[in-house]
PDB file of C-alpha atoms in Angstrom:
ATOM      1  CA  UNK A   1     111.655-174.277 -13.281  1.00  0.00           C
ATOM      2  CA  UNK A   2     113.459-177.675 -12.763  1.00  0.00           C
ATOM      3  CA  UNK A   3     117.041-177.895 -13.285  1.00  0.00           C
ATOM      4  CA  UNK A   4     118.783-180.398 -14.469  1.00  0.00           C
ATOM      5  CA  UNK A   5     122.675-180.645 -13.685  1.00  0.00           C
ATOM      6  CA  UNK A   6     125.007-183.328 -15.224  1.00  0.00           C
ATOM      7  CA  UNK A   7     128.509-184.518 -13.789  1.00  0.00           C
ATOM      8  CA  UNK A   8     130.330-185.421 -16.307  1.00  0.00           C
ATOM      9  CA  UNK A   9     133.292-184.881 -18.672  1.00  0.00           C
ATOM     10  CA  UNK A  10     133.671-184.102 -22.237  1.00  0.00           C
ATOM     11  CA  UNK A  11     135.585-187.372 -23.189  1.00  0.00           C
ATOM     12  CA  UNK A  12     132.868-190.205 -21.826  1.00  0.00           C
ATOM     13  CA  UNK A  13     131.043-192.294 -23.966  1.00  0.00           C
ATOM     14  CA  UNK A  14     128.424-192.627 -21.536  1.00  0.00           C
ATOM     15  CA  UNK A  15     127.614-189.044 -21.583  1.00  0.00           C
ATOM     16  CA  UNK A  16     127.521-188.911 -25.249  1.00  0.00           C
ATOM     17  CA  UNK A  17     125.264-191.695 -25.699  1.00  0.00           C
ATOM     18  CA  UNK A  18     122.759-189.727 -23.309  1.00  0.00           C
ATOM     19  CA  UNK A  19     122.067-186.709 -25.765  1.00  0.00           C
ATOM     20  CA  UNK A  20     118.842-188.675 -27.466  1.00  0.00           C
ATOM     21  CA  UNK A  21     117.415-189.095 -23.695  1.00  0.00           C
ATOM     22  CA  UNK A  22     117.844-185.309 -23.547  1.00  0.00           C
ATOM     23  CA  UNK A  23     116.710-184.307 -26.504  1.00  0.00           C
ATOM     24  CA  UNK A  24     113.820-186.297 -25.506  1.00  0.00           C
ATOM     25  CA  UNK A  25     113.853-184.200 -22.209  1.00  0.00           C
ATOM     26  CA  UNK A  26     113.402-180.575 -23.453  1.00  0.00           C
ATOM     27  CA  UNK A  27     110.676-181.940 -25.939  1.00  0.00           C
ATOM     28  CA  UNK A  28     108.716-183.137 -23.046  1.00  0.00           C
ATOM     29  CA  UNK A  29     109.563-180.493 -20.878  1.00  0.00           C
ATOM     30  CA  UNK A  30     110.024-177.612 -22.871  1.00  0.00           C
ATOM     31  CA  UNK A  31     110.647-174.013 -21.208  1.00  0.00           C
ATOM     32  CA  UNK A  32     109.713-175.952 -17.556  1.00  0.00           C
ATOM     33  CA  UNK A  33     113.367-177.462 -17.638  1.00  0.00           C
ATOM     34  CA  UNK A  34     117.114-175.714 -17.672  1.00  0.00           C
ATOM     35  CA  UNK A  35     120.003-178.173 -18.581  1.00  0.00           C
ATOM     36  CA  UNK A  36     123.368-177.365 -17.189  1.00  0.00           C
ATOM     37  CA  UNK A  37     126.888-179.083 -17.188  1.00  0.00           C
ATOM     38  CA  UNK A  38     129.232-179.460 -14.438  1.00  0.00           C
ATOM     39  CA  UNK A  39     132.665-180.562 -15.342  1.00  0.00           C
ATOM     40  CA  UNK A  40     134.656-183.463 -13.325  1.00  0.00           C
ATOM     41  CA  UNK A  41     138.134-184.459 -14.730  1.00  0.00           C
ATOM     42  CA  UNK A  42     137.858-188.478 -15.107  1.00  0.00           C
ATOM     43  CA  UNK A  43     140.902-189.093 -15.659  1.00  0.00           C
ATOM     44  CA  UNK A  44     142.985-187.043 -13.393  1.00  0.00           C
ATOM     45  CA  UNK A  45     146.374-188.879 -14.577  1.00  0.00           C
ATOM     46  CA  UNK A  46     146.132-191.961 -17.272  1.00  0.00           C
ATOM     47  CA  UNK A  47     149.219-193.658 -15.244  1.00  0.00           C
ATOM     48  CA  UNK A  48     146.468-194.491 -12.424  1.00  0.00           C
ATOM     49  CA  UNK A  49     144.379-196.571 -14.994  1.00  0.00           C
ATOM     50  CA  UNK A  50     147.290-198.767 -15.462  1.00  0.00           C
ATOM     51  CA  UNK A  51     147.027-202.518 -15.051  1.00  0.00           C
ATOM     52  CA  UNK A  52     149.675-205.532 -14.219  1.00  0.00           C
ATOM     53  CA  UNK A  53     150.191-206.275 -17.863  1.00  0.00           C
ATOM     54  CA  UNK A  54     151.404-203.320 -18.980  1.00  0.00           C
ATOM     55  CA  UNK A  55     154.129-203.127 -16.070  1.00  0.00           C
ATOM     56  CA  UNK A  56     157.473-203.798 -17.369  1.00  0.00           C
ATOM     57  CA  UNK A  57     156.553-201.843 -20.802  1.00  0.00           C
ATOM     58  CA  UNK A  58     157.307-198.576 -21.768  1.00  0.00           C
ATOM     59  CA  UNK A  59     155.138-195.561 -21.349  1.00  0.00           C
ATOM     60  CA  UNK A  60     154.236-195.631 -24.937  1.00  0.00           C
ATOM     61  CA  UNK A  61     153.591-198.610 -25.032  1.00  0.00           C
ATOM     62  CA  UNK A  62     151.421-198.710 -21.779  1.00  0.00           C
ATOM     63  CA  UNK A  63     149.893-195.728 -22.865  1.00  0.00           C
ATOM     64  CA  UNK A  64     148.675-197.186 -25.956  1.00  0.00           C
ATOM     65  CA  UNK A  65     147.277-200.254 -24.425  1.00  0.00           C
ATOM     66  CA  UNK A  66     145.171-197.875 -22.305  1.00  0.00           C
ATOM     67  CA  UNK A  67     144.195-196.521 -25.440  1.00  0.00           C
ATOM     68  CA  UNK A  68     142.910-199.499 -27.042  1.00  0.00           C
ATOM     69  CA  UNK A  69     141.328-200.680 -23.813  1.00  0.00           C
ATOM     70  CA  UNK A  70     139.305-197.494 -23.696  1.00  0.00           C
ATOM     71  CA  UNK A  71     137.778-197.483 -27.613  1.00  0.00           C
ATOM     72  CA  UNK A  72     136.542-200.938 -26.763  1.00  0.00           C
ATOM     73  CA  UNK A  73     134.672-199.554 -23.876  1.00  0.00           C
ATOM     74  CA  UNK A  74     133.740-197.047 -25.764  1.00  0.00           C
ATOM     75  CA  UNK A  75     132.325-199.232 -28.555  1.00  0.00           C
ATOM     76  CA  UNK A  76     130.002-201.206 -25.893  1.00  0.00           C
ATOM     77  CA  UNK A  77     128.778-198.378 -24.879  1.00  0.00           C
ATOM     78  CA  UNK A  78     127.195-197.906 -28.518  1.00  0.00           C
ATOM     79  CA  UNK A  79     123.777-199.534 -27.791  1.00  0.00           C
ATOM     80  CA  UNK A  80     123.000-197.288 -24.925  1.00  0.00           C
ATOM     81  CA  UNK A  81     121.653-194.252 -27.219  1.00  0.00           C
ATOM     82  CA  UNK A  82     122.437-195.352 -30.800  1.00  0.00           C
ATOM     83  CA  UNK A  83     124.230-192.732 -31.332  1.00  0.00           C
ATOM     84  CA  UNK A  84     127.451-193.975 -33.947  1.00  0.00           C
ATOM     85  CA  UNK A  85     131.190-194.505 -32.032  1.00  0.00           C
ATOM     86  CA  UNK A  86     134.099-194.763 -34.516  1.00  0.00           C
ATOM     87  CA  UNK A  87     137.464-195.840 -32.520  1.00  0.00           C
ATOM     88  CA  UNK A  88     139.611-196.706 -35.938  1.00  0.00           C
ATOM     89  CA  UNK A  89     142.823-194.815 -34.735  1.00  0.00           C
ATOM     90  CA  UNK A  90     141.514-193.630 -30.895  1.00  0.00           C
ATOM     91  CA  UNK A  91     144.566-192.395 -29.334  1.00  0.00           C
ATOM     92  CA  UNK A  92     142.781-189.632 -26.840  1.00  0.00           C
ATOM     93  CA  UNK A  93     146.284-189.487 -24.520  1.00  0.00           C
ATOM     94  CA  UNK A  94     149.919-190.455 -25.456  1.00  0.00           C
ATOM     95  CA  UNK A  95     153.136-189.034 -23.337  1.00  0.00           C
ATOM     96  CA  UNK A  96     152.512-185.966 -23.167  1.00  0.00           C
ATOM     97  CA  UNK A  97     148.510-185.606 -22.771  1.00  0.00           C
ATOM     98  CA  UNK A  98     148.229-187.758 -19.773  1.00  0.00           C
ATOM     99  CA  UNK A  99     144.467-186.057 -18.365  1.00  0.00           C
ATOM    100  CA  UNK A 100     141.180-185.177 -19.547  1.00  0.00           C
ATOM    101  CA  UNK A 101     141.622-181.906 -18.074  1.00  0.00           C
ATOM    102  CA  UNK A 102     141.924-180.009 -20.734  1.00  0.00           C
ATOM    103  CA  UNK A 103     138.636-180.618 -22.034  1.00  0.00           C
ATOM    104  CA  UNK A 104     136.922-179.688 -19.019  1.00  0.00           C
ATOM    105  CA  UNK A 105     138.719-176.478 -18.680  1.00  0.00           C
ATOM    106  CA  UNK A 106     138.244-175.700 -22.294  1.00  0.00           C
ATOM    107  CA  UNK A 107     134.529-176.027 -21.579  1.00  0.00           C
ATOM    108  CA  UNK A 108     134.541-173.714 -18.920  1.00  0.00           C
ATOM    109  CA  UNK A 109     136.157-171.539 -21.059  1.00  0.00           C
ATOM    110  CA  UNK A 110     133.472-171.278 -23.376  1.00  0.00           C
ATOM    111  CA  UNK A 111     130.857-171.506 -20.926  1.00  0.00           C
ATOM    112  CA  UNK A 112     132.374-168.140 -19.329  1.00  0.00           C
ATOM    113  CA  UNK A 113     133.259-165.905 -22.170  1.00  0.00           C
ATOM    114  CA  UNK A 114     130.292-167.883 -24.905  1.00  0.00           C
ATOM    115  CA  UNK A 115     127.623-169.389 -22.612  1.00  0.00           C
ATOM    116  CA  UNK A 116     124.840-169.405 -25.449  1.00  0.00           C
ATOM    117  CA  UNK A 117     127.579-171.739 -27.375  1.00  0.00           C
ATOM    118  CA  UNK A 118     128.650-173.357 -24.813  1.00  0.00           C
ATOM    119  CA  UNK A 119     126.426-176.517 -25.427  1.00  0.00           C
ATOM    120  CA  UNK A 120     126.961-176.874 -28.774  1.00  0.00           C
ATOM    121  CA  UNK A 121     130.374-176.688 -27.919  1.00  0.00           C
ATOM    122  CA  UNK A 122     130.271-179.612 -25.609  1.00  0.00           C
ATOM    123  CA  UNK A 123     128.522-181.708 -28.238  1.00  0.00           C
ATOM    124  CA  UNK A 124     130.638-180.520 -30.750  1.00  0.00           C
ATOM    125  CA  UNK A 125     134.064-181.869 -28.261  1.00  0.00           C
ATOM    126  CA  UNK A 126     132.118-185.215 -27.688  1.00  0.00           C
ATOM    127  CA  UNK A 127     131.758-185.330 -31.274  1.00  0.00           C
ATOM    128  CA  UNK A 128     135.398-185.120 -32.117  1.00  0.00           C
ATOM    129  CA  UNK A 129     136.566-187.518 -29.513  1.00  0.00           C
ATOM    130  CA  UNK A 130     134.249-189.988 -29.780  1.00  0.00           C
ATOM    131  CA  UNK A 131     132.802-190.000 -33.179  1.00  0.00           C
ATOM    132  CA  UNK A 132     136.031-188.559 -35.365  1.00  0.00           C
ATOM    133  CA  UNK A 133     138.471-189.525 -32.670  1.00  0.00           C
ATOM    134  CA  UNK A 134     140.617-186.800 -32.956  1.00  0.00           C
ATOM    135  CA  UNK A 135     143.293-186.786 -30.368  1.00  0.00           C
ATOM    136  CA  UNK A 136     141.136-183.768 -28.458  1.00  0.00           C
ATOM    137  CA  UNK A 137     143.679-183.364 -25.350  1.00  0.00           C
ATOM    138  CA  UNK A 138     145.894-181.768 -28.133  1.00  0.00           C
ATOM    139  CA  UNK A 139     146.010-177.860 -27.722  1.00  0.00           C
ATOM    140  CA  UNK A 140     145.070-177.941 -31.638  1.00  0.00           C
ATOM    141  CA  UNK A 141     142.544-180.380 -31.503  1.00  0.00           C
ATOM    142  CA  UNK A 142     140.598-177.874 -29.269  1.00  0.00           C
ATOM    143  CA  UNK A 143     141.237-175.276 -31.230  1.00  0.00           C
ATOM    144  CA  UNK A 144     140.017-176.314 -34.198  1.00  0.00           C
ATOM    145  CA  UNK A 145     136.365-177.459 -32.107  1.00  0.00           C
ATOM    146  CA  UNK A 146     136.495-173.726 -31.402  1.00  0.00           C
ATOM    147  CA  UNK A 147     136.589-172.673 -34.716  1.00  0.00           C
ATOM    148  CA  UNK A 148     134.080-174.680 -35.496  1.00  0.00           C
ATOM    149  CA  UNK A 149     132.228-173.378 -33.393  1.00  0.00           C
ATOM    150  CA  UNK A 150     132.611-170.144 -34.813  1.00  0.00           C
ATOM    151  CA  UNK A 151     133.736-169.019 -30.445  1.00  0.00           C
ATOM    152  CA  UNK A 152     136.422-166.156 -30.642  1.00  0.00           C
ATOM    153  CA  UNK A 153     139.750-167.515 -31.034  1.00  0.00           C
ATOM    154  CA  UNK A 154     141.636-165.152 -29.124  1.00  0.00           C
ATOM    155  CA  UNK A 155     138.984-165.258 -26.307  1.00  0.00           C
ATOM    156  CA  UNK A 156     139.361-168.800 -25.379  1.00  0.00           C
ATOM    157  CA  UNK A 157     143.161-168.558 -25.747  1.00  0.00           C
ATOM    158  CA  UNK A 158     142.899-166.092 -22.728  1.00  0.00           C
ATOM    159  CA  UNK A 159     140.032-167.582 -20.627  1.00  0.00           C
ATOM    160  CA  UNK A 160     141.570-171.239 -21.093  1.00  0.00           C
ATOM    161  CA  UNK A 161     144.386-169.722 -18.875  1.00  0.00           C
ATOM    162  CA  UNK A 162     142.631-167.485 -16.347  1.00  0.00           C
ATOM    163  CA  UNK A 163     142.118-167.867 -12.725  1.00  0.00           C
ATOM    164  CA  UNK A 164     138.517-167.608 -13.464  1.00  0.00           C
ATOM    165  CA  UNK A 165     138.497-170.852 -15.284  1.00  0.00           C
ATOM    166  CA  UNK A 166     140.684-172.234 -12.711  1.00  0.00           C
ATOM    167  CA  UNK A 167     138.741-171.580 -10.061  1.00  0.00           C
ATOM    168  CA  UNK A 168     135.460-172.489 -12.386  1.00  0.00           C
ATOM    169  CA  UNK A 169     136.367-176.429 -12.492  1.00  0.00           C
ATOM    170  CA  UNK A 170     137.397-176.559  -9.334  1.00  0.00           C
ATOM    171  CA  UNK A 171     134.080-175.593  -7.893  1.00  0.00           C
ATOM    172  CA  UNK A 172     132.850-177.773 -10.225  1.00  0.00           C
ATOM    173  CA  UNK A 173     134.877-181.001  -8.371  1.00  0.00           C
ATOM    174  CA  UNK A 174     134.415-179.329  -5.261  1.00  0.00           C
ATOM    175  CA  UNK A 175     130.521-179.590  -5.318  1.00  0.00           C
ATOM    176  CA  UNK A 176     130.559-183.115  -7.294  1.00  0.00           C
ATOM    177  CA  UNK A 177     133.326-183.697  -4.254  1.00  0.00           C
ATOM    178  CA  UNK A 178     130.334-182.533  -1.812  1.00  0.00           C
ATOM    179  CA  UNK A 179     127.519-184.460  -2.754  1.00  0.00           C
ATOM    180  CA  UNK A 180     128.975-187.479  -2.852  1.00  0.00           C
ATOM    181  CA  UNK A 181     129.309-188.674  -6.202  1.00  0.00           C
ATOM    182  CA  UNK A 182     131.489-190.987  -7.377  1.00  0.00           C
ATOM    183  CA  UNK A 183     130.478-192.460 -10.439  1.00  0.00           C
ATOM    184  CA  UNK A 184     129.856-190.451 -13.565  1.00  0.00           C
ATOM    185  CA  UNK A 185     127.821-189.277 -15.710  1.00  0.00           C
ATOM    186  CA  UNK A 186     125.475-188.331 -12.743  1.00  0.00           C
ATOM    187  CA  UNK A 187     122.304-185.501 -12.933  1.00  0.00           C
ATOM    188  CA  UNK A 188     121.126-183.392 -10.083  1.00  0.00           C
ATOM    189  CA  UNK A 189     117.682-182.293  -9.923  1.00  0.00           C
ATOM    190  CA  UNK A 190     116.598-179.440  -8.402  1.00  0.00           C
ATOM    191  CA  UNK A 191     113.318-177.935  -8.455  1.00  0.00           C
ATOM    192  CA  UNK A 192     112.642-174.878  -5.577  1.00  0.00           C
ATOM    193  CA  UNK A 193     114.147-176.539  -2.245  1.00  0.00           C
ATOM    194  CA  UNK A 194     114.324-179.888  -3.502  1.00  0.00           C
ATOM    195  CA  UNK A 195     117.736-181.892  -5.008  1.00  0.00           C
ATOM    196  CA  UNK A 196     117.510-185.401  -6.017  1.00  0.00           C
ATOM    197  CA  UNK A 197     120.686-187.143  -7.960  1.00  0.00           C
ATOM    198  CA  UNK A 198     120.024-189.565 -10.548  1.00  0.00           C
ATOM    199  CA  UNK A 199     122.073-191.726 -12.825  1.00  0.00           C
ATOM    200  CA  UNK A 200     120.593-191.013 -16.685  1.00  0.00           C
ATOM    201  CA  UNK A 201     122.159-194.520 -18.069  1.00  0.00           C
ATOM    202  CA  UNK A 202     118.291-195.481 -16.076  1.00  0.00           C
ATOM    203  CA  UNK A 203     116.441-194.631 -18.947  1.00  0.00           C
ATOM    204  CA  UNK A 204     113.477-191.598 -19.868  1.00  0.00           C
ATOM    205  CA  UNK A 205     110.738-193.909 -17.618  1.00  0.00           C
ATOM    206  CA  UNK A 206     112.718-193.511 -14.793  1.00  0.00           C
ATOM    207  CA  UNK A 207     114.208-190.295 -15.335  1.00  0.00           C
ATOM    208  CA  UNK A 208     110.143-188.989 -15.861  1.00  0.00           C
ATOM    209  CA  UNK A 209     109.620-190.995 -12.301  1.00  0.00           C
ATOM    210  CA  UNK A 210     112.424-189.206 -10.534  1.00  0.00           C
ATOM    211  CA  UNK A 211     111.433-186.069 -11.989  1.00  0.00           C
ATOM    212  CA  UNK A 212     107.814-186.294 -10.778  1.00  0.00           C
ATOM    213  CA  UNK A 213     109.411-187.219  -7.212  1.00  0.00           C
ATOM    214  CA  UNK A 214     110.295-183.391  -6.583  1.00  0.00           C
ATOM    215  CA  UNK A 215     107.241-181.871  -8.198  1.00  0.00           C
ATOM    216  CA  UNK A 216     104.399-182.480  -5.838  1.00  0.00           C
ATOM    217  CA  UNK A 217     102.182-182.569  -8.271  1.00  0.00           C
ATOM    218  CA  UNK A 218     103.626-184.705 -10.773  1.00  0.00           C
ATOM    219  CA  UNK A 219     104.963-182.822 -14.392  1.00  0.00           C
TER     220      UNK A 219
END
């Protein structure tokens, strides 16, 4: 069985526009391959992404520019999958949702007490941010994802909050943290004793290549 491990977090473009490569994946592979997701919070505080010009404004207003700076990243990234990005109205942090973390932990919270949903879940997040661009670092915002997702309400609410979940992400950063990576999204695969990390953005030739690199006889 190969595994396939992504870095990542639920907010990134980048990540999103990878799902037809997967999809492509488990076609190929079928029952030989097991996709997993590793959460690592990219933005730890939005006051770090700050740049010269928006010193001197207020936080709002800083905050916004981030805002607008990010949706146009996110709209080159468009070509990389094809998969549609719709930033009309992207505001993702403001004042007082100044970190990605709270997607991360609410996927951890479905991958503990939901793990059959909690990939569906995940696409379903991506989907909102990127695609909808719902403000999903509102306690709401993920709430109503959860619904959607027909996951217990009352469930998450608790698990969101546990030390479980706590300590779930942060072996997740501890381990991206360990091997080195620094650049996101990022896949680890590992087939028996053998771990190789590779950067999907490289495309399904490459990714096939890389694969074939820890089988010894090819896939």
């Amino acid at each position: 069985m190969l595994t396939i491990t992504t870095f990542t977090d639920p907010m990134m473009g980048l990540s999103y526009e990878c799902e037809p490569l997967y999809e492509r994946l488990k076609a190929h592979l079928g029952d030989h391959v097991q996709f997993r997701y590793k959460m690592a919070v990219l933005v730890r505080d939005v006051h770090d992404f700050m740049i010269p010009a928006d010193y001197g404004k207020t936080e709002a207003e800083s905050i916004r520019n981030y805002n607008r700076r990010l949706a146009q990243i996110y709209k080159s990234e468009e070509h990389i999958g094809g998969l549609p990005i719709h930033m009309d109205g992207f505001r993702l942090f403001d004042e007082q949702h100044t970190t990605s973390e709270p997607l991360c932990r609410a996927y951890k919270a479905v991958e503990q007490i939901a793990p059959e949903k909690a990939e569906p879940f995940l696409y379903a997040l991506r989907r909102a941010t990127i695609v909808e661009a719902r403000p999903t670092t509102h306690w709401d915002e993920l709430l109503r994802v959860v619904r959607l997702c027909s996951i217990d309400e009352e469930a998450f609410r608790k698990a969101y909050k546990s030390h479980e979940v706590n300590e779930a992400l942060l072996n997740d950063m501890q381990e991206m943290a360990l091997l080195g990576i620094r650049q996101l999204p990022v896949c680890l695969l590992e087939h028996n004793d053998k771990r190789l990390l590779f950067n999907p953005l490289m495309g399904y030739d490459q990714f096939i290549n890389a694969i074939n690199r820890i089988y010894e006889n090819g896939i």
